[in-house]
Amino acid sequence: QVQLVESGGGLVQPGGSLRLSCAASRSIFSIKGMGWYRQAPGKQRELVAVITSGGSTNYSDSVKGRFTISRDNAKNTVYLQMNSLKPEDTAVYYCNAVIEILATSYDYWGEGTQVTVSS
């Protein structure tokens, strides 16, 4: 059982940066993987970045080279550093966590945080 709380969203100009945080209610050592998804108006929710308990990462092609996912185990927190932001990055960003118990996966989601990139 995991509760996730996102923070760090806001309004930023194109080319600017934001850092999103996702705080988990339990140790992330217990979590198989965590990720960031986003959903823009009129579009489906899409994967942005993931990080496994082993520390491996993966990114959507649209954010490679600009976004970085990381974790701080002591703070039970996962971050998404977003640089060189573009208007098309505007979306609600959601934190996701997956726990696997006896070969069954369980998904948990945060409420989301709004990121708006506009001049």
Short mmCIF file of N, CA and C in Angstrom, two decimals:
data_model
loop_
_atom_site.label_atom_id
_atom_site.label_comp_id
_atom_site.label_asym_id
_atom_site.label_seq_id
_atom_site.Cartn_x
_atom_site.Cartn_y
_atom_site.Cartn_z
N GLN A 1 0.85 -1.18 0.00
CA GLN A 1 0.00 0.00 0.00
C GLN A 1 0.88 1.23 0.00
N VAL A 2 0.67 2.11 -0.98
CA VAL A 2 1.49 3.30 -1.15
C VAL A 2 0.61 4.50 -1.43
N GLN A 3 0.87 5.59 -0.73
CA GLN A 3 0.27 6.87 -1.06
C GLN A 3 1.36 7.75 -1.66
N LEU A 4 1.03 8.45 -2.74
CA LEU A 4 1.98 9.27 -3.47
C LEU A 4 1.48 10.70 -3.53
N VAL A 5 2.37 11.64 -3.28
CA VAL A 5 2.03 13.05 -3.32
C VAL A 5 3.03 13.77 -4.20
N GLU A 6 2.54 14.36 -5.29
CA GLU A 6 3.39 15.12 -6.21
C GLU A 6 3.42 16.59 -5.81
N SER A 7 4.53 17.24 -6.13
CA SER A 7 4.65 18.67 -5.91
C SER A 7 5.68 19.22 -6.88
N GLY A 8 5.72 20.53 -7.00
CA GLY A 8 6.73 21.19 -7.81
C GLY A 8 6.25 21.72 -9.14
N GLY A 9 5.00 21.46 -9.49
CA GLY A 9 4.47 21.98 -10.73
C GLY A 9 4.25 23.48 -10.65
N GLY A 10 3.97 24.06 -11.81
CA GLY A 10 3.73 25.48 -11.86
C GLY A 10 3.82 26.01 -13.27
N LEU A 11 3.92 27.31 -13.37
CA LEU A 11 4.01 28.01 -14.65
C LEU A 11 5.45 28.41 -14.91
N VAL A 12 5.95 28.09 -16.09
CA VAL A 12 7.32 28.41 -16.44
C VAL A 12 7.38 28.82 -17.91
N GLN A 13 8.31 29.68 -18.24
CA GLN A 13 8.47 30.11 -19.63
C GLN A 13 9.21 29.05 -20.44
N PRO A 14 8.98 29.02 -21.75
CA PRO A 14 9.74 28.10 -22.59
C PRO A 14 11.24 28.26 -22.38
N GLY A 15 11.93 27.13 -22.31
CA GLY A 15 13.35 27.13 -22.04
C GLY A 15 13.70 27.07 -20.56
N GLY A 16 12.71 27.22 -19.72
CA GLY A 16 12.93 27.19 -18.28
C GLY A 16 12.98 25.78 -17.73
N SER A 17 13.07 25.71 -16.40
CA SER A 17 13.22 24.42 -15.72
C SER A 17 12.27 24.32 -14.54
N LEU A 18 11.88 23.10 -14.24
CA LEU A 18 11.11 22.77 -13.05
C LEU A 18 11.61 21.44 -12.51
N ARG A 19 11.44 21.25 -11.21
CA ARG A 19 11.77 19.98 -10.59
C ARG A 19 10.55 19.46 -9.85
N LEU A 20 10.02 18.34 -10.31
CA LEU A 20 8.89 17.71 -9.67
C LEU A 20 9.35 16.71 -8.62
N SER A 21 8.58 16.60 -7.55
CA SER A 21 8.87 15.65 -6.49
C SER A 21 7.68 14.74 -6.28
N CYS A 22 7.95 13.50 -5.96
CA CYS A 22 6.92 12.53 -5.62
C CYS A 22 7.33 11.85 -4.32
N ALA A 23 6.61 12.15 -3.26
CA ALA A 23 6.90 11.58 -1.95
C ALA A 23 6.01 10.36 -1.71
N ALA A 24 6.63 9.26 -1.35
CA ALA A 24 5.92 8.02 -1.09
C ALA A 24 5.73 7.82 0.41
N SER A 25 4.63 7.18 0.77
CA SER A 25 4.30 6.99 2.18
C SER A 25 5.06 5.84 2.83
N ARG A 26 5.78 5.08 2.04
CA ARG A 26 6.59 3.99 2.56
C ARG A 26 7.93 3.99 1.85
N SER A 27 8.85 3.24 2.37
CA SER A 27 10.18 3.17 1.80
C SER A 27 10.13 2.73 0.35
N ILE A 28 10.86 3.43 -0.50
CA ILE A 28 10.88 3.05 -1.91
C ILE A 28 11.68 1.78 -2.14
N PHE A 29 12.33 1.27 -1.12
CA PHE A 29 12.95 -0.04 -1.23
C PHE A 29 11.90 -1.12 -1.46
N SER A 30 10.65 -0.85 -1.04
CA SER A 30 9.56 -1.81 -1.19
C SER A 30 8.89 -1.73 -2.55
N ILE A 31 9.28 -0.77 -3.36
CA ILE A 31 8.62 -0.50 -4.63
C ILE A 31 9.45 -1.03 -5.79
N LYS A 32 8.81 -1.80 -6.65
CA LYS A 32 9.50 -2.37 -7.80
C LYS A 32 9.99 -1.30 -8.76
N GLY A 33 9.14 -0.32 -9.01
CA GLY A 33 9.50 0.75 -9.90
C GLY A 33 8.61 1.96 -9.70
N MET A 34 9.12 3.11 -10.09
CA MET A 34 8.34 4.33 -10.04
C MET A 34 8.52 5.07 -11.35
N GLY A 35 7.52 5.84 -11.69
CA GLY A 35 7.58 6.56 -12.94
C GLY A 35 6.78 7.83 -12.92
N TRP A 36 7.03 8.63 -13.92
CA TRP A 36 6.27 9.84 -14.16
C TRP A 36 5.52 9.69 -15.48
N TYR A 37 4.24 9.99 -15.43
CA TYR A 37 3.39 10.04 -16.60
C TYR A 37 2.83 11.45 -16.74
N ARG A 38 2.34 11.76 -17.92
CA ARG A 38 1.69 13.05 -18.10
C ARG A 38 0.51 12.92 -19.04
N GLN A 39 -0.44 13.82 -18.87
CA GLN A 39 -1.62 13.83 -19.71
C GLN A 39 -1.98 15.26 -20.04
N ALA A 40 -1.97 15.57 -21.33
CA ALA A 40 -2.36 16.87 -21.82
C ALA A 40 -3.81 16.82 -22.27
N PRO A 41 -4.48 17.97 -22.30
CA PRO A 41 -5.88 17.99 -22.75
C PRO A 41 -6.05 17.37 -24.12
N GLY A 42 -7.01 16.47 -24.25
CA GLY A 42 -7.29 15.83 -25.52
C GLY A 42 -6.35 14.70 -25.88
N LYS A 43 -5.42 14.36 -25.01
CA LYS A 43 -4.48 13.30 -25.28
C LYS A 43 -4.53 12.23 -24.20
N GLN A 44 -4.05 11.04 -24.55
CA GLN A 44 -3.96 9.96 -23.59
C GLN A 44 -2.77 10.17 -22.66
N ARG A 45 -2.87 9.56 -21.50
CA ARG A 45 -1.76 9.61 -20.57
C ARG A 45 -0.58 8.85 -21.15
N GLU A 46 0.61 9.45 -21.08
CA GLU A 46 1.79 8.84 -21.65
C GLU A 46 2.91 8.74 -20.64
N LEU A 47 3.74 7.75 -20.82
CA LEU A 47 4.90 7.56 -19.98
C LEU A 47 5.94 8.62 -20.29
N VAL A 48 6.50 9.21 -19.25
CA VAL A 48 7.57 10.19 -19.40
C VAL A 48 8.92 9.57 -19.03
N ALA A 49 8.99 8.98 -17.84
CA ALA A 49 10.24 8.40 -17.36
C ALA A 49 9.94 7.39 -16.28
N VAL A 50 10.80 6.38 -16.15
CA VAL A 50 10.67 5.37 -15.11
C VAL A 50 12.02 5.12 -14.47
N ILE A 51 11.99 4.68 -13.22
CA ILE A 51 13.20 4.26 -12.52
C ILE A 51 12.85 3.04 -11.70
N THR A 52 13.66 2.01 -11.78
CA THR A 52 13.41 0.77 -11.05
C THR A 52 14.08 0.82 -9.69
N SER A 53 13.76 -0.16 -8.86
CA SER A 53 14.39 -0.25 -7.55
C SER A 53 15.89 -0.46 -7.68
N GLY A 54 16.33 -1.00 -8.81
CA GLY A 54 17.74 -1.19 -9.06
C GLY A 54 18.44 0.03 -9.61
N GLY A 55 17.67 1.08 -9.91
CA GLY A 55 18.25 2.32 -10.37
C GLY A 55 18.31 2.52 -11.87
N SER A 56 17.86 1.56 -12.64
CA SER A 56 17.85 1.74 -14.08
C SER A 56 16.73 2.70 -14.48
N THR A 57 16.95 3.42 -15.56
CA THR A 57 15.99 4.44 -15.99
C THR A 57 15.64 4.27 -17.46
N ASN A 58 14.50 4.84 -17.83
CA ASN A 58 14.08 4.86 -19.21
C ASN A 58 13.24 6.11 -19.43
N TYR A 59 13.31 6.65 -20.65
CA TYR A 59 12.65 7.91 -20.95
C TYR A 59 11.89 7.83 -22.27
N SER A 60 10.83 8.60 -22.33
CA SER A 60 10.17 8.81 -23.60
C SER A 60 11.10 9.56 -24.55
N ASP A 61 11.03 9.24 -25.83
CA ASP A 61 11.88 9.92 -26.80
C ASP A 61 11.68 11.44 -26.79
N SER A 62 10.49 11.87 -26.47
CA SER A 62 10.18 13.29 -26.50
C SER A 62 10.88 14.09 -25.40
N VAL A 63 11.38 13.42 -24.37
CA VAL A 63 12.02 14.13 -23.26
C VAL A 63 13.48 13.75 -23.07
N LYS A 64 13.98 12.81 -23.85
CA LYS A 64 15.38 12.40 -23.71
C LYS A 64 16.31 13.59 -23.90
N GLY A 65 17.28 13.68 -23.02
CA GLY A 65 18.24 14.78 -23.08
C GLY A 65 17.79 16.03 -22.37
N ARG A 66 16.53 16.09 -21.98
CA ARG A 66 16.00 17.26 -21.29
C ARG A 66 15.53 16.96 -19.87
N PHE A 67 14.98 15.77 -19.65
CA PHE A 67 14.44 15.38 -18.35
C PHE A 67 15.33 14.33 -17.71
N THR A 68 15.39 14.35 -16.38
CA THR A 68 16.14 13.36 -15.63
C THR A 68 15.32 12.89 -14.43
N ILE A 69 15.14 11.58 -14.33
CA ILE A 69 14.46 11.01 -13.17
C ILE A 69 15.51 10.51 -12.19
N SER A 70 15.27 10.73 -10.91
CA SER A 70 16.21 10.32 -9.88
C SER A 70 15.43 9.99 -8.61
N ARG A 71 16.13 9.47 -7.63
CA ARG A 71 15.49 9.10 -6.37
C ARG A 71 16.38 9.41 -5.20
N ASP A 72 15.74 9.60 -4.05
CA ASP A 72 16.43 9.78 -2.78
C ASP A 72 15.78 8.80 -1.81
N ASN A 73 16.43 7.67 -1.59
CA ASN A 73 15.84 6.62 -0.77
C ASN A 73 15.61 7.08 0.67
N ALA A 74 16.50 7.90 1.20
CA ALA A 74 16.36 8.37 2.57
C ALA A 74 15.11 9.21 2.77
N LYS A 75 14.69 9.90 1.72
CA LYS A 75 13.51 10.75 1.80
C LYS A 75 12.27 10.11 1.19
N ASN A 76 12.40 8.88 0.72
CA ASN A 76 11.29 8.18 0.07
C ASN A 76 10.68 9.03 -1.05
N THR A 77 11.55 9.61 -1.84
CA THR A 77 11.11 10.58 -2.84
C THR A 77 11.77 10.32 -4.18
N VAL A 78 10.99 10.47 -5.24
CA VAL A 78 11.47 10.41 -6.61
C VAL A 78 11.29 11.78 -7.24
N TYR A 79 12.24 12.18 -8.05
CA TYR A 79 12.24 13.50 -8.66
C TYR A 79 12.22 13.40 -10.18
N LEU A 80 11.72 14.45 -10.79
CA LEU A 80 11.82 14.61 -12.23
C LEU A 80 12.34 16.02 -12.50
N GLN A 81 13.60 16.11 -12.89
CA GLN A 81 14.19 17.38 -13.25
C GLN A 81 13.88 17.64 -14.72
N MET A 82 13.23 18.75 -15.00
CA MET A 82 12.80 19.08 -16.35
C MET A 82 13.50 20.36 -16.79
N ASN A 83 14.32 20.24 -17.81
CA ASN A 83 15.05 21.38 -18.36
C ASN A 83 14.62 21.63 -19.80
N SER A 84 14.94 22.81 -20.28
CA SER A 84 14.62 23.19 -21.66
C SER A 84 13.16 22.90 -21.99
N LEU A 85 12.28 23.34 -21.12
CA LEU A 85 10.87 23.03 -21.26
C LEU A 85 10.27 23.69 -22.50
N LYS A 86 9.35 22.97 -23.11
CA LYS A 86 8.66 23.41 -24.31
C LYS A 86 7.16 23.51 -24.03
N PRO A 87 6.44 24.32 -24.80
CA PRO A 87 4.99 24.39 -24.60
C PRO A 87 4.31 23.03 -24.69
N GLU A 88 4.81 22.14 -25.52
CA GLU A 88 4.21 20.82 -25.65
C GLU A 88 4.43 19.94 -24.43
N ASP A 89 5.25 20.38 -23.48
CA ASP A 89 5.40 19.67 -22.22
C ASP A 89 4.26 19.97 -21.25
N THR A 90 3.42 20.93 -21.58
CA THR A 90 2.31 21.30 -20.72
C THR A 90 1.37 20.11 -20.53
N ALA A 91 1.12 19.76 -19.28
CA ALA A 91 0.29 18.61 -18.95
C ALA A 91 0.16 18.50 -17.44
N VAL A 92 -0.72 17.62 -17.02
CA VAL A 92 -0.74 17.20 -15.63
C VAL A 92 0.21 16.02 -15.51
N TYR A 93 1.14 16.12 -14.59
CA TYR A 93 2.14 15.08 -14.40
C TYR A 93 1.77 14.23 -13.20
N TYR A 94 1.77 12.91 -13.40
CA TYR A 94 1.36 11.97 -12.37
C TYR A 94 2.52 11.06 -11.98
N CYS A 95 2.65 10.82 -10.71
CA CYS A 95 3.61 9.87 -10.20
C CYS A 95 2.95 8.50 -10.09
N ASN A 96 3.68 7.47 -10.45
CA ASN A 96 3.20 6.10 -10.41
C ASN A 96 4.19 5.22 -9.68
N ALA A 97 3.66 4.29 -8.90
CA ALA A 97 4.49 3.31 -8.22
C ALA A 97 3.91 1.93 -8.42
N VAL A 98 4.79 0.95 -8.56
CA VAL A 98 4.39 -0.44 -8.76
C VAL A 98 5.02 -1.31 -7.69
N ILE A 99 4.18 -2.09 -7.04
CA ILE A 99 4.65 -3.06 -6.06
C ILE A 99 4.25 -4.44 -6.56
N GLU A 100 5.19 -5.36 -6.54
CA GLU A 100 4.91 -6.73 -6.95
C GLU A 100 4.94 -7.64 -5.74
N ILE A 101 3.84 -8.36 -5.51
CA ILE A 101 3.72 -9.29 -4.40
C ILE A 101 3.26 -10.63 -4.96
N LEU A 102 4.08 -11.64 -4.80
CA LEU A 102 3.77 -13.00 -5.26
C LEU A 102 3.32 -12.99 -6.72
N ALA A 103 4.10 -12.36 -7.55
CA ALA A 103 3.90 -12.32 -9.00
C ALA A 103 2.70 -11.48 -9.43
N THR A 104 2.10 -10.75 -8.53
CA THR A 104 1.00 -9.86 -8.86
C THR A 104 1.45 -8.42 -8.68
N SER A 105 1.23 -7.58 -9.70
CA SER A 105 1.63 -6.19 -9.66
C SER A 105 0.47 -5.31 -9.22
N TYR A 106 0.79 -4.31 -8.41
CA TYR A 106 -0.19 -3.36 -7.93
C TYR A 106 0.27 -1.95 -8.27
N ASP A 107 -0.61 -1.17 -8.90
CA ASP A 107 -0.30 0.18 -9.32
C ASP A 107 -0.91 1.20 -8.37
N TYR A 108 -0.13 2.24 -8.08
CA TYR A 108 -0.60 3.34 -7.25
C TYR A 108 -0.28 4.65 -7.96
N TRP A 109 -1.18 5.62 -7.81
CA TRP A 109 -1.06 6.89 -8.52
C TRP A 109 -1.23 8.07 -7.58
N GLY A 110 -0.48 9.12 -7.84
CA GLY A 110 -0.70 10.37 -7.16
C GLY A 110 -1.82 11.15 -7.81
N GLU A 111 -2.16 12.28 -7.21
CA GLU A 111 -3.26 13.10 -7.72
C GLU A 111 -2.86 13.94 -8.92
N GLY A 112 -1.58 14.14 -9.13
CA GLY A 112 -1.09 14.91 -10.26
C GLY A 112 -0.72 16.33 -9.89
N THR A 113 0.19 16.90 -10.67
CA THR A 113 0.59 18.29 -10.50
C THR A 113 0.67 18.94 -11.88
N GLN A 114 0.12 20.13 -11.98
CA GLN A 114 0.03 20.82 -13.27
C GLN A 114 1.34 21.49 -13.62
N VAL A 115 1.79 21.24 -14.84
CA VAL A 115 2.95 21.94 -15.41
C VAL A 115 2.47 22.69 -16.64
N THR A 116 2.68 23.99 -16.64
CA THR A 116 2.29 24.83 -17.77
C THR A 116 3.50 25.58 -18.28
N VAL A 117 3.81 25.39 -19.55
CA VAL A 117 4.95 26.05 -20.18
C VAL A 117 4.39 27.05 -21.18
N SER A 118 4.52 28.31 -20.88
CA SER A 118 3.91 29.35 -21.70
C SER A 118 4.63 30.67 -21.49
N SER A 119 4.69 31.47 -22.53
CA SER A 119 5.24 32.80 -22.44
C SER A 119 4.17 33.84 -22.17
#
